[in-house]
Amino acid sequence: MSALHWLTQFLQVIGALLTAPLFVGWINQCRAWLQNKSAPSVLQPYRTIRKLFHKDAVMAFDASPLFRLAPYVIFGTMVCAAAIIPSFGTRLPFSNAADAIALVGLFATARVFMSLAAMDVGTAFGTLGARREMLVGFLAEPALLMVIFLASLISASTALPVISEGLATRALALYPSLAFTGVAFLLVLLAENARIPVDNPATHLELTMIHEAMLLEYSARHLALMEWSAALKLLNYACIGFALFLPWGVATGGAPGPAELFVVLPLLTLKLAVAGFLLAMIETVSAKLRIFRAPEFLATAFLFAVLGLLVHLLLGS
């Protein structure tokens, strides 16, 4: 690998770290516009993270080392995922590790540490949120794996860069199987990132919250890392969706040079802007589901993924 490859890899990781809070701020601003409310600044997530890093951490008396370690592990897994997802190019130094199934394992690792840390202190809300999070993950992972299996059948590989490059170099055509799995992936994205209709990231109602319930005992830098990790996870899922369903615009012939980056970066920015607006629109027109309806929601995602797989196997399209 040349120095240009490593420079592009470094820029991809730094770009993901800096863009993730901006992506969340853009979604929040679009939601406010669509709901005819006064829109917060798109830079508000940066201000929140900066403020939390300047506060003194307060720990529960019986918190174990796992509780202190979990934010760093979760943040590290999200950074690792951002490094291997082909956002800029498909032939970067970390591309060899970008197996889609291993990527699902990274997200599962973050979920396990978050749930264990939420139950560590022994509060009722933390335990409640951890149990709900594990339920959502248990139901969402099979649907996500089915989406990956279909993409691997089309590209004959489970490596995300190979899948993205294979789909980007194919002739432009309508694939019904990808349409079904695209719907499944969108439902999984909403569930895994605590978005409406499965969860509301802005609520603190004890009977409905999932993700926020696991963060109630965190403060200062630990809470900042958890919030930053949640923003990175949402950005990672969006980039996985681009790699699977909208791979055009990613450099496929090697490390993108300066001229190619001037094409890759605006296209990626446009994709994120459109995706953020669509997510805000979905959350605006959707109602929060009862927690007991979440299995039905994710069962629908799994059904769409299976339908996509069957359409591909039976029709070859």
mmCIF file of C-alpha atoms in Angstrom, residues 31-281:
data_model
loop_
_atom_site.group_PDB
_atom_site.id
_atom_site.type_symbol
_atom_site.label_atom_id
_atom_site.label_comp_id
_atom_site.label_asym_id
_atom_site.label_seq_id
_atom_site.Cartn_x
_atom_site.Cartn_y
_atom_site.Cartn_z
ATOM 1 C CA ARG A 31 -37.325 17.154 11.747
ATOM 2 C CA ALA A 32 -37.888 20.587 13.229
ATOM 3 C CA TRP A 33 -38.561 22.092 9.804
ATOM 4 C CA LEU A 34 -41.016 19.341 8.876
ATOM 5 C CA GLN A 35 -42.834 19.748 12.211
ATOM 6 C CA ASN A 36 -43.001 23.530 11.782
ATOM 7 C CA LYS A 37 -40.818 24.117 14.836
ATOM 8 C CA SER A 38 -37.896 26.402 15.437
ATOM 9 C CA ALA A 39 -34.916 24.434 14.113
ATOM 10 C CA PRO A 40 -31.859 24.001 16.363
ATOM 11 C CA SER A 41 -28.440 24.756 14.968
ATOM 12 C CA VAL A 42 -26.953 21.977 12.895
ATOM 13 C CA LEU A 43 -23.838 22.370 15.081
ATOM 14 C CA GLN A 44 -25.708 21.681 18.341
ATOM 15 C CA PRO A 45 -24.355 18.085 18.707
ATOM 16 C CA TYR A 46 -20.785 19.461 18.569
ATOM 17 C CA ARG A 47 -21.602 21.953 21.325
ATOM 18 C CA THR A 48 -23.171 19.240 23.475
ATOM 19 C CA ILE A 49 -20.161 16.931 23.119
ATOM 20 C CA ARG A 50 -17.737 19.790 23.807
ATOM 21 C CA LYS A 51 -19.684 20.818 26.920
ATOM 22 C CA LEU A 52 -19.726 17.253 28.260
ATOM 23 C CA PHE A 53 -15.983 16.849 27.790
ATOM 24 C CA HIS A 54 -15.414 19.906 30.007
ATOM 25 C CA LYS A 55 -17.523 18.589 32.909
ATOM 26 C CA ASP A 56 -16.371 16.464 35.835
ATOM 27 C CA ALA A 57 -17.489 12.835 35.716
ATOM 28 C CA VAL A 58 -19.753 11.521 38.475
ATOM 29 C CA MET A 59 -19.762 7.770 39.047
ATOM 30 C CA ALA A 60 -22.150 5.559 40.951
ATOM 31 C CA PHE A 61 -20.651 4.258 44.192
ATOM 32 C CA ASP A 62 -20.868 0.589 43.167
ATOM 33 C CA ALA A 63 -19.845 1.035 39.514
ATOM 34 C CA SER A 64 -17.361 -1.600 38.393
ATOM 35 C CA PRO A 65 -14.421 -1.105 35.980
ATOM 36 C CA LEU A 66 -16.691 -2.433 33.208
ATOM 37 C CA PHE A 67 -18.923 0.603 33.618
ATOM 38 C CA ARG A 68 -15.929 2.918 33.137
ATOM 39 C CA LEU A 69 -14.469 0.899 30.269
ATOM 40 C CA ALA A 70 -17.648 0.463 28.224
ATOM 41 C CA PRO A 71 -17.754 3.966 26.637
ATOM 42 C CA TYR A 72 -14.217 3.582 25.306
ATOM 43 C CA VAL A 73 -14.894 0.080 23.933
ATOM 44 C CA ILE A 74 -18.132 1.193 22.261
ATOM 45 C CA PHE A 75 -16.497 4.269 20.772
ATOM 46 C CA GLY A 76 -13.555 2.158 19.560
ATOM 47 C CA THR A 77 -15.826 -0.352 17.835
ATOM 48 C CA MET A 78 -17.685 2.422 16.026
ATOM 49 C CA VAL A 79 -14.399 3.996 14.878
ATOM 50 C CA CYS A 80 -13.191 0.582 13.695
ATOM 51 C CA ALA A 81 -16.429 0.109 11.755
ATOM 52 C CA ALA A 82 -16.054 3.545 10.178
ATOM 53 C CA ALA A 83 -12.529 2.618 9.093
ATOM 54 C CA ILE A 84 -13.504 -0.561 7.243
ATOM 55 C CA ILE A 85 -16.746 0.587 5.578
ATOM 56 C CA PRO A 86 -15.905 1.649 1.982
ATOM 57 C CA SER A 87 -17.038 5.282 2.104
ATOM 58 C CA PHE A 88 -14.226 6.816 0.014
ATOM 59 C CA GLY A 89 -12.800 3.813 -1.831
ATOM 60 C CA THR A 90 -12.948 0.028 -2.016
ATOM 61 C CA ARG A 91 -9.199 -0.687 -2.009
ATOM 62 C CA LEU A 92 -7.936 1.034 1.109
ATOM 63 C CA PRO A 93 -5.541 -0.570 3.650
ATOM 64 C CA PHE A 94 -8.346 -1.796 5.935
ATOM 65 C CA SER A 95 -10.429 -3.220 3.085
ATOM 66 C CA ASN A 96 -9.172 -6.749 3.751
ATOM 67 C CA ALA A 97 -10.854 -6.654 7.167
ATOM 68 C CA ALA A 98 -14.142 -5.280 5.850
ATOM 69 C CA ASP A 99 -16.141 -8.487 6.027
ATOM 70 C CA ALA A 100 -19.835 -7.691 6.340
ATOM 71 C CA ILE A 101 -20.488 -10.477 8.853
ATOM 72 C CA ALA A 102 -17.560 -9.300 10.986
ATOM 73 C CA LEU A 103 -19.058 -5.806 10.806
ATOM 74 C CA VAL A 104 -22.291 -7.149 12.285
ATOM 75 C CA GLY A 105 -20.140 -8.696 15.010
ATOM 76 C CA LEU A 106 -18.607 -5.293 15.776
ATOM 77 C CA PHE A 107 -22.057 -3.791 16.273
ATOM 78 C CA ALA A 108 -23.012 -6.761 18.449
ATOM 79 C CA THR A 109 -19.900 -6.212 20.590
ATOM 80 C CA ALA A 110 -20.870 -2.605 21.187
ATOM 81 C CA ARG A 111 -24.408 -3.667 22.086
ATOM 82 C CA VAL A 112 -23.220 -6.268 24.595
ATOM 83 C CA PHE A 113 -20.884 -3.823 26.360
ATOM 84 C CA MET A 114 -23.583 -1.148 26.452
ATOM 85 C CA SER A 115 -26.122 -3.548 27.924
ATOM 86 C CA LEU A 116 -23.699 -4.945 30.509
ATOM 87 C CA ALA A 117 -22.694 -1.427 31.567
ATOM 88 C CA ALA A 118 -26.358 -0.407 31.882
ATOM 89 C CA MET A 119 -27.032 -3.380 34.194
ATOM 90 C CA ASP A 120 -23.773 -2.955 36.119
ATOM 91 C CA VAL A 121 -24.981 -0.226 38.473
ATOM 92 C CA GLY A 122 -28.215 -2.068 39.213
ATOM 93 C CA THR A 123 -30.740 0.681 38.528
ATOM 94 C CA ALA A 124 -34.219 -0.256 37.328
ATOM 95 C CA PHE A 125 -34.125 1.946 34.225
ATOM 96 C CA GLY A 126 -30.693 0.750 33.125
ATOM 97 C CA THR A 127 -31.725 -2.887 33.396
ATOM 98 C CA LEU A 128 -34.995 -2.186 31.587
ATOM 99 C CA GLY A 129 -33.199 -0.428 28.730
ATOM 100 C CA ALA A 130 -30.562 -3.178 28.474
ATOM 101 C CA ARG A 131 -33.197 -5.899 28.203
ATOM 102 C CA ARG A 132 -35.065 -3.965 25.521
ATOM 103 C CA GLU A 133 -31.834 -3.289 23.631
ATOM 104 C CA MET A 134 -30.932 -6.967 23.598
ATOM 105 C CA LEU A 135 -34.446 -7.821 22.395
ATOM 106 C CA VAL A 136 -34.150 -5.370 19.499
ATOM 107 C CA GLY A 137 -30.676 -6.630 18.622
ATOM 108 C CA PHE A 138 -31.782 -10.261 18.790
ATOM 109 C CA LEU A 139 -34.523 -9.539 16.255
ATOM 110 C CA ALA A 140 -32.636 -7.069 14.039
ATOM 111 C CA GLU A 141 -29.441 -9.054 13.465
ATOM 112 C CA PRO A 142 -31.108 -11.920 11.519
ATOM 113 C CA ALA A 143 -32.749 -9.417 9.160
ATOM 114 C CA LEU A 144 -29.441 -7.609 8.658
ATOM 115 C CA LEU A 145 -27.647 -10.885 7.990
ATOM 116 C CA MET A 146 -30.265 -11.849 5.403
ATOM 117 C CA VAL A 147 -29.652 -8.536 3.630
ATOM 118 C CA ILE A 148 -25.918 -9.253 3.629
ATOM 119 C CA PHE A 149 -26.457 -12.818 2.382
ATOM 120 C CA LEU A 150 -28.386 -11.538 -0.627
ATOM 121 C CA ALA A 151 -25.670 -9.004 -1.466
ATOM 122 C CA SER A 152 -23.033 -11.724 -1.064
ATOM 123 C CA LEU A 153 -24.934 -14.011 -3.445
ATOM 124 C CA ILE A 154 -24.982 -11.281 -6.077
ATOM 125 C CA SER A 155 -21.279 -10.451 -5.665
ATOM 126 C CA ALA A 156 -20.010 -13.917 -4.603
ATOM 127 C CA SER A 157 -18.315 -12.428 -1.534
ATOM 128 C CA THR A 158 -19.120 -11.271 1.985
ATOM 129 C CA ALA A 159 -16.443 -8.542 1.833
ATOM 130 C CA LEU A 160 -18.219 -5.198 1.818
ATOM 131 C CA PRO A 161 -15.709 -3.516 -0.569
ATOM 132 C CA VAL A 162 -16.094 -6.381 -3.045
ATOM 133 C CA ILE A 163 -19.884 -6.185 -2.805
ATOM 134 C CA SER A 164 -19.822 -2.421 -3.302
ATOM 135 C CA GLU A 165 -17.376 -2.602 -6.207
ATOM 136 C CA GLY A 166 -19.301 -5.437 -7.851
ATOM 137 C CA LEU A 167 -22.595 -3.569 -7.688
ATOM 138 C CA ALA A 168 -21.027 -0.278 -8.810
ATOM 139 C CA THR A 169 -19.511 -1.829 -11.931
ATOM 140 C CA ARG A 170 -22.691 -3.663 -12.970
ATOM 141 C CA ALA A 171 -24.966 -2.330 -15.667
ATOM 142 C CA LEU A 172 -27.622 0.026 -14.302
ATOM 143 C CA ALA A 173 -30.823 -1.995 -13.967
ATOM 144 C CA LEU A 174 -33.752 -2.581 -11.637
ATOM 145 C CA TYR A 175 -33.223 -5.436 -9.197
ATOM 146 C CA PRO A 176 -36.459 -6.384 -7.352
ATOM 147 C CA SER A 177 -34.464 -8.412 -4.841
ATOM 148 C CA LEU A 178 -32.435 -5.329 -3.848
ATOM 149 C CA ALA A 179 -35.655 -3.319 -3.556
ATOM 150 C CA PHE A 180 -37.057 -5.775 -0.988
ATOM 151 C CA THR A 181 -33.812 -5.940 0.948
ATOM 152 C CA GLY A 182 -33.491 -2.154 0.807
ATOM 153 C CA VAL A 183 -36.785 -1.837 2.692
ATOM 154 C CA ALA A 184 -35.578 -4.452 5.183
ATOM 155 C CA PHE A 185 -32.309 -2.591 5.725
ATOM 156 C CA LEU A 186 -34.171 0.689 6.312
ATOM 157 C CA LEU A 187 -36.331 -0.925 8.996
ATOM 158 C CA VAL A 188 -33.240 -2.408 10.662
ATOM 159 C CA LEU A 189 -31.481 0.982 10.524
ATOM 160 C CA LEU A 190 -34.393 2.636 12.348
ATOM 161 C CA ALA A 191 -34.488 -0.068 15.014
ATOM 162 C CA GLU A 192 -30.749 -0.369 15.581
ATOM 163 C CA ASN A 193 -30.242 3.380 15.916
ATOM 164 C CA ALA A 194 -33.125 4.020 18.324
ATOM 165 C CA ARG A 195 -35.134 6.067 15.852
ATOM 166 C CA ILE A 196 -38.891 6.452 15.557
ATOM 167 C CA PRO A 197 -41.027 4.295 15.322
ATOM 168 C CA VAL A 198 -39.051 1.820 17.491
ATOM 169 C CA ASP A 199 -37.533 4.364 19.875
ATOM 170 C CA ASN A 200 -37.394 8.133 20.251
ATOM 171 C CA PRO A 201 -33.873 9.530 20.825
ATOM 172 C CA ALA A 202 -35.341 12.733 22.263
ATOM 173 C CA THR A 203 -37.509 11.177 24.963
ATOM 174 C CA HIS A 204 -36.887 10.462 28.624
ATOM 175 C CA LEU A 205 -40.216 8.787 29.374
ATOM 176 C CA GLU A 206 -39.424 5.755 31.488
ATOM 177 C CA LEU A 207 -41.995 3.449 29.887
ATOM 178 C CA THR A 208 -40.875 4.005 26.284
ATOM 179 C CA MET A 209 -37.155 4.753 26.143
ATOM 180 C CA ILE A 210 -34.593 2.122 25.185
ATOM 181 C CA HIS A 211 -31.261 3.707 24.277
ATOM 182 C CA GLU A 212 -31.570 6.687 26.623
ATOM 183 C CA ALA A 213 -32.389 4.418 29.568
ATOM 184 C CA MET A 214 -28.925 2.875 29.310
ATOM 185 C CA LEU A 215 -27.198 6.272 29.457
ATOM 186 C CA LEU A 216 -28.881 7.730 32.541
ATOM 187 C CA GLU A 217 -25.982 6.890 34.861
ATOM 188 C CA TYR A 218 -23.294 8.332 32.583
ATOM 189 C CA SER A 219 -22.012 11.891 32.706
ATOM 190 C CA ALA A 220 -19.228 14.133 31.415
ATOM 191 C CA ARG A 221 -16.683 12.519 29.078
ATOM 192 C CA HIS A 222 -18.289 9.082 29.330
ATOM 193 C CA LEU A 223 -21.654 10.445 28.209
ATOM 194 C CA ALA A 224 -19.927 12.437 25.464
ATOM 195 C CA LEU A 225 -18.312 9.257 24.120
ATOM 196 C CA MET A 226 -21.635 7.402 24.239
ATOM 197 C CA GLU A 227 -23.438 10.188 22.361
ATOM 198 C CA TRP A 228 -20.617 10.417 19.824
ATOM 199 C CA SER A 229 -20.716 6.636 19.408
ATOM 200 C CA ALA A 230 -24.462 6.737 18.728
ATOM 201 C CA ALA A 231 -23.913 9.381 16.041
ATOM 202 C CA LEU A 232 -21.097 7.294 14.521
ATOM 203 C CA LYS A 233 -23.313 4.211 14.500
ATOM 204 C CA LEU A 234 -26.026 6.057 12.591
ATOM 205 C CA LEU A 235 -23.467 7.340 10.082
ATOM 206 C CA ASN A 236 -21.975 3.847 9.718
ATOM 207 C CA TYR A 237 -25.361 2.336 8.978
ATOM 208 C CA ALA A 238 -26.032 5.023 6.393
ATOM 209 C CA CYS A 239 -22.674 4.309 4.712
ATOM 210 C CA ILE A 240 -23.385 0.563 4.749
ATOM 211 C CA GLY A 241 -26.654 1.312 2.986
ATOM 212 C CA PHE A 242 -24.805 3.375 0.389
ATOM 213 C CA ALA A 243 -22.283 0.553 -0.148
ATOM 214 C CA LEU A 244 -25.050 -2.016 -0.637
ATOM 215 C CA PHE A 245 -27.673 -0.068 -2.560
ATOM 216 C CA LEU A 246 -26.079 3.168 -3.838
ATOM 217 C CA PRO A 247 -22.408 2.300 -4.438
ATOM 218 C CA TRP A 248 -21.916 4.744 -7.298
ATOM 219 C CA GLY A 249 -19.431 7.520 -6.676
ATOM 220 C CA VAL A 250 -16.989 5.439 -4.597
ATOM 221 C CA ALA A 251 -13.470 5.073 -6.004
ATOM 222 C CA THR A 252 -13.070 1.470 -7.222
ATOM 223 C CA GLY A 253 -9.789 1.420 -9.155
ATOM 224 C CA GLY A 254 -7.483 2.024 -6.206
ATOM 225 C CA ALA A 255 -6.867 4.792 -3.717
ATOM 226 C CA PRO A 256 -8.702 7.947 -4.837
ATOM 227 C CA GLY A 257 -6.362 10.758 -5.753
ATOM 228 C CA PRO A 258 -7.066 14.464 -5.206
ATOM 229 C CA ALA A 259 -9.079 14.672 -8.431
ATOM 230 C CA GLU A 260 -11.229 11.657 -7.491
ATOM 231 C CA LEU A 261 -11.784 12.967 -3.957
ATOM 232 C CA PHE A 262 -13.331 16.102 -5.444
ATOM 233 C CA VAL A 263 -15.930 13.757 -6.953
ATOM 234 C CA VAL A 264 -16.271 11.280 -4.077
ATOM 235 C CA LEU A 265 -16.713 13.838 -1.285
ATOM 236 C CA PRO A 266 -19.514 15.923 -2.882
ATOM 237 C CA LEU A 267 -21.416 12.765 -3.853
ATOM 238 C CA LEU A 268 -21.083 11.322 -0.350
ATOM 239 C CA THR A 269 -22.208 14.636 1.145
ATOM 240 C CA LEU A 270 -25.224 14.679 -1.166
ATOM 241 C CA LYS A 271 -26.130 11.102 -0.237
ATOM 242 C CA LEU A 272 -25.912 11.897 3.484
ATOM 243 C CA ALA A 273 -27.995 15.057 3.068
ATOM 244 C CA VAL A 274 -30.744 13.186 1.207
ATOM 245 C CA ALA A 275 -30.607 10.249 3.627
ATOM 246 C CA GLY A 276 -30.852 12.591 6.623
ATOM 247 C CA PHE A 277 -33.873 14.347 5.134
ATOM 248 C CA LEU A 278 -35.591 11.023 4.374
ATOM 249 C CA LEU A 279 -34.951 9.764 7.919
ATOM 250 C CA ALA A 280 -36.388 12.987 9.326
ATOM 251 C CA MET A 281 -39.440 12.622 7.080
#
